Tab-separated table of C-alpha atoms in Angstrom:
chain	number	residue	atom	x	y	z
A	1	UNK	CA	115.160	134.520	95.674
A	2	UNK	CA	117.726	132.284	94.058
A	3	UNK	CA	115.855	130.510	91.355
A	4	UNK	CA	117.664	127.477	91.407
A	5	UNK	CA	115.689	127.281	94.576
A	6	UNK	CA	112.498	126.128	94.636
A	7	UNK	CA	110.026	128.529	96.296
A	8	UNK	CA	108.950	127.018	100.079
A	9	UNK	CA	105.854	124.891	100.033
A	10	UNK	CA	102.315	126.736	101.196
A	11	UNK	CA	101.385	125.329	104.898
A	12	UNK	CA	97.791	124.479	103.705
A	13	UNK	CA	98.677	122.498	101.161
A	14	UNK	CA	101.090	120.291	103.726
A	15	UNK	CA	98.634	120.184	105.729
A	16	UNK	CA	95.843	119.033	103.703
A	17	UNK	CA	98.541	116.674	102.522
A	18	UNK	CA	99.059	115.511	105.915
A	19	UNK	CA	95.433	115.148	106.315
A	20	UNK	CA	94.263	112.954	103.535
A	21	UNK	CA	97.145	110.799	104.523
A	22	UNK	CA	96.123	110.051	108.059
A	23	UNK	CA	92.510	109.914	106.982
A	24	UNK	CA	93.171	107.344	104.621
A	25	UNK	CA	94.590	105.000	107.198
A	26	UNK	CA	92.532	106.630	110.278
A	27	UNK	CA	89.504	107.858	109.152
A	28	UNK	CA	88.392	111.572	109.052
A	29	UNK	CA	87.668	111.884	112.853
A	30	UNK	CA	90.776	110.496	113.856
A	31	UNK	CA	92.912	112.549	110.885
A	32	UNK	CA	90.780	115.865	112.388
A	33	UNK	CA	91.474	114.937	116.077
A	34	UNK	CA	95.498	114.519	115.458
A	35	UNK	CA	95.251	117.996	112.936
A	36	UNK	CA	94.350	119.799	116.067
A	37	UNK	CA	96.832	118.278	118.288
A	38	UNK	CA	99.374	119.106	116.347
A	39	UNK	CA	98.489	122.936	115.984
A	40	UNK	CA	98.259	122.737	120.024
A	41	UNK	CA	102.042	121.104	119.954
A	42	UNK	CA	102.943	123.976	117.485
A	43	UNK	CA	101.118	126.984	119.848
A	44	UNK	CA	102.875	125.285	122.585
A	45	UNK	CA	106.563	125.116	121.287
A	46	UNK	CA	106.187	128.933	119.978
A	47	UNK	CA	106.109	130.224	123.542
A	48	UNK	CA	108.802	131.981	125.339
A	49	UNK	CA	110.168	129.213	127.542
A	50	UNK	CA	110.049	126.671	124.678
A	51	UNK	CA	111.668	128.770	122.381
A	52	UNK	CA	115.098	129.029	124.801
A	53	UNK	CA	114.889	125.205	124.893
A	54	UNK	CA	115.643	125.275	121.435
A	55	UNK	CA	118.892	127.125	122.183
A	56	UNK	CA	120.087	124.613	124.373
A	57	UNK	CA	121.492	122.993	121.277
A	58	UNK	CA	123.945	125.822	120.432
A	59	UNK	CA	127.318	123.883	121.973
A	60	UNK	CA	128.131	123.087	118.116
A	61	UNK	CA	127.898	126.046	117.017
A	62	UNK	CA	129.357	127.890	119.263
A	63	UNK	CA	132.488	125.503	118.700
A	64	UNK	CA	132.662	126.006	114.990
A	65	UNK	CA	130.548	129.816	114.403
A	66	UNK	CA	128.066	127.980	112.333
A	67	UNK	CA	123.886	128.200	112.718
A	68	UNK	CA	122.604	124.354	112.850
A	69	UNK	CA	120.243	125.095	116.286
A	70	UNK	CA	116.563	124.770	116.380
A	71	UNK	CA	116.358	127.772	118.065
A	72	UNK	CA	116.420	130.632	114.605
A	73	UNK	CA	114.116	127.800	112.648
A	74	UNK	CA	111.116	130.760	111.835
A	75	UNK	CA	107.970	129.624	112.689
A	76	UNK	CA	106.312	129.274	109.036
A	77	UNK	CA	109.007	126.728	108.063
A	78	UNK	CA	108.461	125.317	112.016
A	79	UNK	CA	104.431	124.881	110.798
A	80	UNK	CA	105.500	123.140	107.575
A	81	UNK	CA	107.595	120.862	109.731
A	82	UNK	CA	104.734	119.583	112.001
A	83	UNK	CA	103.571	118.466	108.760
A	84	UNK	CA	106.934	116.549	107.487
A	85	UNK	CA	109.247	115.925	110.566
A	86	UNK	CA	109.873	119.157	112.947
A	87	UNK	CA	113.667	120.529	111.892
A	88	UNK	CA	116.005	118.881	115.036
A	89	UNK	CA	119.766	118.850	114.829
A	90	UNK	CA	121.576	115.580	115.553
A	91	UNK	CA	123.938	115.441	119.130
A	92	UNK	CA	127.746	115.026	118.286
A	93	UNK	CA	127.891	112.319	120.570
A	94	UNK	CA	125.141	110.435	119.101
A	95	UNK	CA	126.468	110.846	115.070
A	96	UNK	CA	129.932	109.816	116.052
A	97	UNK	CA	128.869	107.002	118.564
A	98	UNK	CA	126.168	105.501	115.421
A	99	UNK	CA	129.454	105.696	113.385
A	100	UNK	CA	131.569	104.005	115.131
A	101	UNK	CA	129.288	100.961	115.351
A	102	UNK	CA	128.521	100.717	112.007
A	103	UNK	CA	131.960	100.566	111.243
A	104	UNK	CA	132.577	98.165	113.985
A	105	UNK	CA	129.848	95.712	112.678
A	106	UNK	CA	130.947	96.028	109.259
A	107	UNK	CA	134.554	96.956	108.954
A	108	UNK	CA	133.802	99.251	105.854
A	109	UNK	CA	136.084	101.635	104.434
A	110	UNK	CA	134.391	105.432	104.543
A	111	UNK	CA	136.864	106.177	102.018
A	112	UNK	CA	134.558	104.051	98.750
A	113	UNK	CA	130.909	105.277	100.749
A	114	UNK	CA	129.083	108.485	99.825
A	115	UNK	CA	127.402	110.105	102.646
A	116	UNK	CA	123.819	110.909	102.226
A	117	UNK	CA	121.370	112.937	105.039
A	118	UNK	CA	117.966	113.105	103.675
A	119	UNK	CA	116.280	115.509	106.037
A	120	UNK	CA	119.660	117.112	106.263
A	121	UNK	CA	118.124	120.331	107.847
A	122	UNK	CA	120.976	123.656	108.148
A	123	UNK	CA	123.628	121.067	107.731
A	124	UNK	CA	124.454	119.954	110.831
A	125	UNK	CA	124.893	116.274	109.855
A	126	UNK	CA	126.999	116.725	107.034
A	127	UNK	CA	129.623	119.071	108.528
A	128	UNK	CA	130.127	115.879	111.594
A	129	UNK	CA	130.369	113.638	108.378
A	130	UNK	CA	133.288	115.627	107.241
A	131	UNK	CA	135.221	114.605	109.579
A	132	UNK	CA	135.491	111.553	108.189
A	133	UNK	CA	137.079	110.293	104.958
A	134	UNK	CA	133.619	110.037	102.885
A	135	UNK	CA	133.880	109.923	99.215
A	136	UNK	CA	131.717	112.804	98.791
A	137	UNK	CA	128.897	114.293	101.054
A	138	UNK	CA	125.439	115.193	100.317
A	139	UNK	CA	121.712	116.314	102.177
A	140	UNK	CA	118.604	116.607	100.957
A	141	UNK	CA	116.317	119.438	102.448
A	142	UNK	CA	113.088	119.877	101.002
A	143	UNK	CA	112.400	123.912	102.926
A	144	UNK	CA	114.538	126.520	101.117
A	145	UNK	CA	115.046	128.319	104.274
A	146	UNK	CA	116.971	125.463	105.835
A	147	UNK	CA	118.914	124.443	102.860
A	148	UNK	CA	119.797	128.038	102.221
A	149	UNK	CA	121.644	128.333	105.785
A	150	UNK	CA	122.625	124.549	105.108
A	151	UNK	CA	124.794	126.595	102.290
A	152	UNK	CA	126.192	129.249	104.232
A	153	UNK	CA	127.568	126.442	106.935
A	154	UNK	CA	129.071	124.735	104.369
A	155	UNK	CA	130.782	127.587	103.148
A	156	UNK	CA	131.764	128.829	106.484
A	157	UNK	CA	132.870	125.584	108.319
A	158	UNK	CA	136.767	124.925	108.958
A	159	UNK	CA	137.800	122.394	111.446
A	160	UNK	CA	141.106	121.118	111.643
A	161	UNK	CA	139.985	117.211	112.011
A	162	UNK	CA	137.863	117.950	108.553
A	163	UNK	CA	138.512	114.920	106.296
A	164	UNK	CA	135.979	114.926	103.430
A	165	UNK	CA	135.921	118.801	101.529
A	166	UNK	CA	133.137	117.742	98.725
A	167	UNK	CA	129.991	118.843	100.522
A	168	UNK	CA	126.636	119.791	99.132
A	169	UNK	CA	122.916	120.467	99.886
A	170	UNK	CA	120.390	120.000	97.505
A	171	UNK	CA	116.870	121.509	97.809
A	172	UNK	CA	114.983	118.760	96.849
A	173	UNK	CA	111.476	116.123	97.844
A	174	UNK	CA	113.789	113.445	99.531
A	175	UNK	CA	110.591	111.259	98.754
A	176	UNK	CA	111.096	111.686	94.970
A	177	UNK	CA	115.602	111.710	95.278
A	178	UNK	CA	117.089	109.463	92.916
A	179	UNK	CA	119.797	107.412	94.669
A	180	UNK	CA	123.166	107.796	93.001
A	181	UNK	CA	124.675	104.258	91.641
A	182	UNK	CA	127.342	103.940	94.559
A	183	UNK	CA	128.127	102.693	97.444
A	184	UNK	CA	126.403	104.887	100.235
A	185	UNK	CA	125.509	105.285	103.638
A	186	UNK	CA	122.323	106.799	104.267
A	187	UNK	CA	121.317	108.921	107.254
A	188	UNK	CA	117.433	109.440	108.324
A	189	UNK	CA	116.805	111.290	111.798
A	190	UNK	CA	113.182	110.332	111.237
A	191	UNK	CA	112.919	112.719	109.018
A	192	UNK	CA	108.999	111.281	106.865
A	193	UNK	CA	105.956	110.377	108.252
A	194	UNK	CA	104.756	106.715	107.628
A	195	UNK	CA	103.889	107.219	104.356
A	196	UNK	CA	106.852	109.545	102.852
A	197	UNK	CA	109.127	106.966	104.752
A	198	UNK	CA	107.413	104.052	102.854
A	199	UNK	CA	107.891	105.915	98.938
A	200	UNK	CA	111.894	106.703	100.528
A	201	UNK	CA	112.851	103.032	100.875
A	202	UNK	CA	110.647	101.359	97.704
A	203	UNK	CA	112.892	103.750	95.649
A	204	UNK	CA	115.727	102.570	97.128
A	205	UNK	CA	114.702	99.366	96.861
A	206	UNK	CA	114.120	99.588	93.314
A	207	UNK	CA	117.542	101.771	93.189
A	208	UNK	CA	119.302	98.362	94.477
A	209	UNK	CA	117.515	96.200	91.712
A	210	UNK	CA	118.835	98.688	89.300
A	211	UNK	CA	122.177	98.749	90.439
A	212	UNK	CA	123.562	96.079	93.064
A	213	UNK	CA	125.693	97.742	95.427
A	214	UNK	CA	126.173	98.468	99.036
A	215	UNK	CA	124.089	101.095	101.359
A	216	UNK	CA	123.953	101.007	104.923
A	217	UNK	CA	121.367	103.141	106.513
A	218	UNK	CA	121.610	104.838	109.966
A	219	UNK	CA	118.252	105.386	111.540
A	220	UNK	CA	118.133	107.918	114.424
A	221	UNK	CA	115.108	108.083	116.613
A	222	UNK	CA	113.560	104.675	114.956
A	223	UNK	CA	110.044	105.790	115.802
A	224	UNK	CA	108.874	103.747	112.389
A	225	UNK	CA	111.420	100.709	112.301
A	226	UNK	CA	108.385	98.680	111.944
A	227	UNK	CA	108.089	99.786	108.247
A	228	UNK	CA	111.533	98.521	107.611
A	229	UNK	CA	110.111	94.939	107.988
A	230	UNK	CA	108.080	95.311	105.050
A	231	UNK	CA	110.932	95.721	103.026
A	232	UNK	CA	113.120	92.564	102.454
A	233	UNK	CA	116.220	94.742	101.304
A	234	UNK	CA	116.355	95.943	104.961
A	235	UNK	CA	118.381	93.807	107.371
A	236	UNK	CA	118.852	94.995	110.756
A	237	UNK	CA	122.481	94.760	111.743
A	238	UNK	CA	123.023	96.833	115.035
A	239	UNK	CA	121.239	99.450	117.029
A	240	UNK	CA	119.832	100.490	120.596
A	241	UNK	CA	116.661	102.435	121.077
A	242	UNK	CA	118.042	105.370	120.157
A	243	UNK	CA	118.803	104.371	116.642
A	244	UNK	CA	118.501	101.085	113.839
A	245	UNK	CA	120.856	100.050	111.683
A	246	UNK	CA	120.531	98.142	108.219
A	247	UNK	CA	122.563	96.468	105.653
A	248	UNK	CA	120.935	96.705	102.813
A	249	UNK	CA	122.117	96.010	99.197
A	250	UNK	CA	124.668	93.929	98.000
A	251	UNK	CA	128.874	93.744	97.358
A	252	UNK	CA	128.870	93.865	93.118
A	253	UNK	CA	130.982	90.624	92.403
């Protein structure tokens, strides 16, 4: 193993993890009664038939010979996901339609952002944020499996609309990442439960205090825009129910 990597987390300690959690806002019962539905979800989506679902998002990959589907994700790293946020690559469509509304609401210039996926998965993200002219790209993965073929799709990817060539993954707790000082747009395909979502934006919170700047951050699948509201950094500027978006930060004068 590379040992700049760090070794993958054990399942029972995510999922005790994920149990105190929900037990401290649930109560035992109710922490016990949602641990077994999500092993049932888990039995379920390791069948046959649910497996070739996964495929279904191969298109990309196909188009550009990279591995970003749902469909290889093994099943220990599948387990620790049930725990975190289950490993699901983002539609083309989608990333480039959130894009261009951001930019229409705001009239930014992607050329003084860096581009920031925490959650970022094989990669997916950050290869369709190439295409545009980001300062500099980055995801944050926190299972070395994923960030490992994150690596390999960096290295492999060519596309001839490719517009941003500094792209990185780092293997990393995106609950513990400290924000670079700049000007960033942040992408979250609800990657944290309520609780790793809540640490995520009081450190950037306490980022912005640190260093005024501006960060915009693209939510897909809001499932937990209600814990935006309890941060007053967070301004909601745009969205449908697929996806938020929020200003948040400030222009340094």
């Amino acid at each position: 193993m590379n040992p700049s990597v760090p070794p993958r987390p054990p399942v029972t300690r995510a999922m005790r993890q994920w149990w105190n959690e929900v037990a401290g806002h649930r109560g035992r019962w109710q922490a016990s009664r949602e641990l077994l539905r999500v092993l049932l979800e888990f039995l379920r989506d390791s069948t046959p038939e649910r497996r070739r679902q996964r495929y279904g998002d191969a298109d990309y990959d196909w188009d550009f010979r990279v591995n970003t589907t749902s469909g290889t994700v093994g099943w220990r790293d599948r387990l620790l996901g049930s725990f975190h946020s289950a490993y699901q690559p983002t539609e083309p469509a989608a990333f480039h339609a959130m894009l261009a509304e951001l930019q229409q609401q705001t009239y930014l210039d992607f050329r003084e952002f860096f581009f920031l996926d925490l959650g970022s998965g094989k990669g997916r993200t950050l290869l369709m944020a190439a295409d545009y002219p980001f300062r500099r790209i980055a995801g944050v993965e926190l299972l070395p499996a994923l960030h490992q073929i994150a690596l390999e799709n960096i290295a492999n990817y060519h596309s001839d609309s490719q517009r941003c060539f500094a792209i990185e993954s780092v293997c990393a707790d995106a609950t513990t990442y400290a924000f670079p000082p700049e000007p960033t747009i942040l992408y979250l395909f609800n990657p944290f439960p309520v609780a790793a979502l809540r640490r995520v934006l009081t450190n950037l919170e306490q980022s912005l205090r640190m260093h005024p700047r501006q960060v915009y951050v693209l939510y897909h699948n809001p499932l937990l825009a209600d814990v935006f509201e309890e941060f007053p950094a967070m301004r909601r500027i745009g969205g449908s129910h697929h996806y938020a978006m929020y200003s948040a930060g400030v222009r340094p004068e």
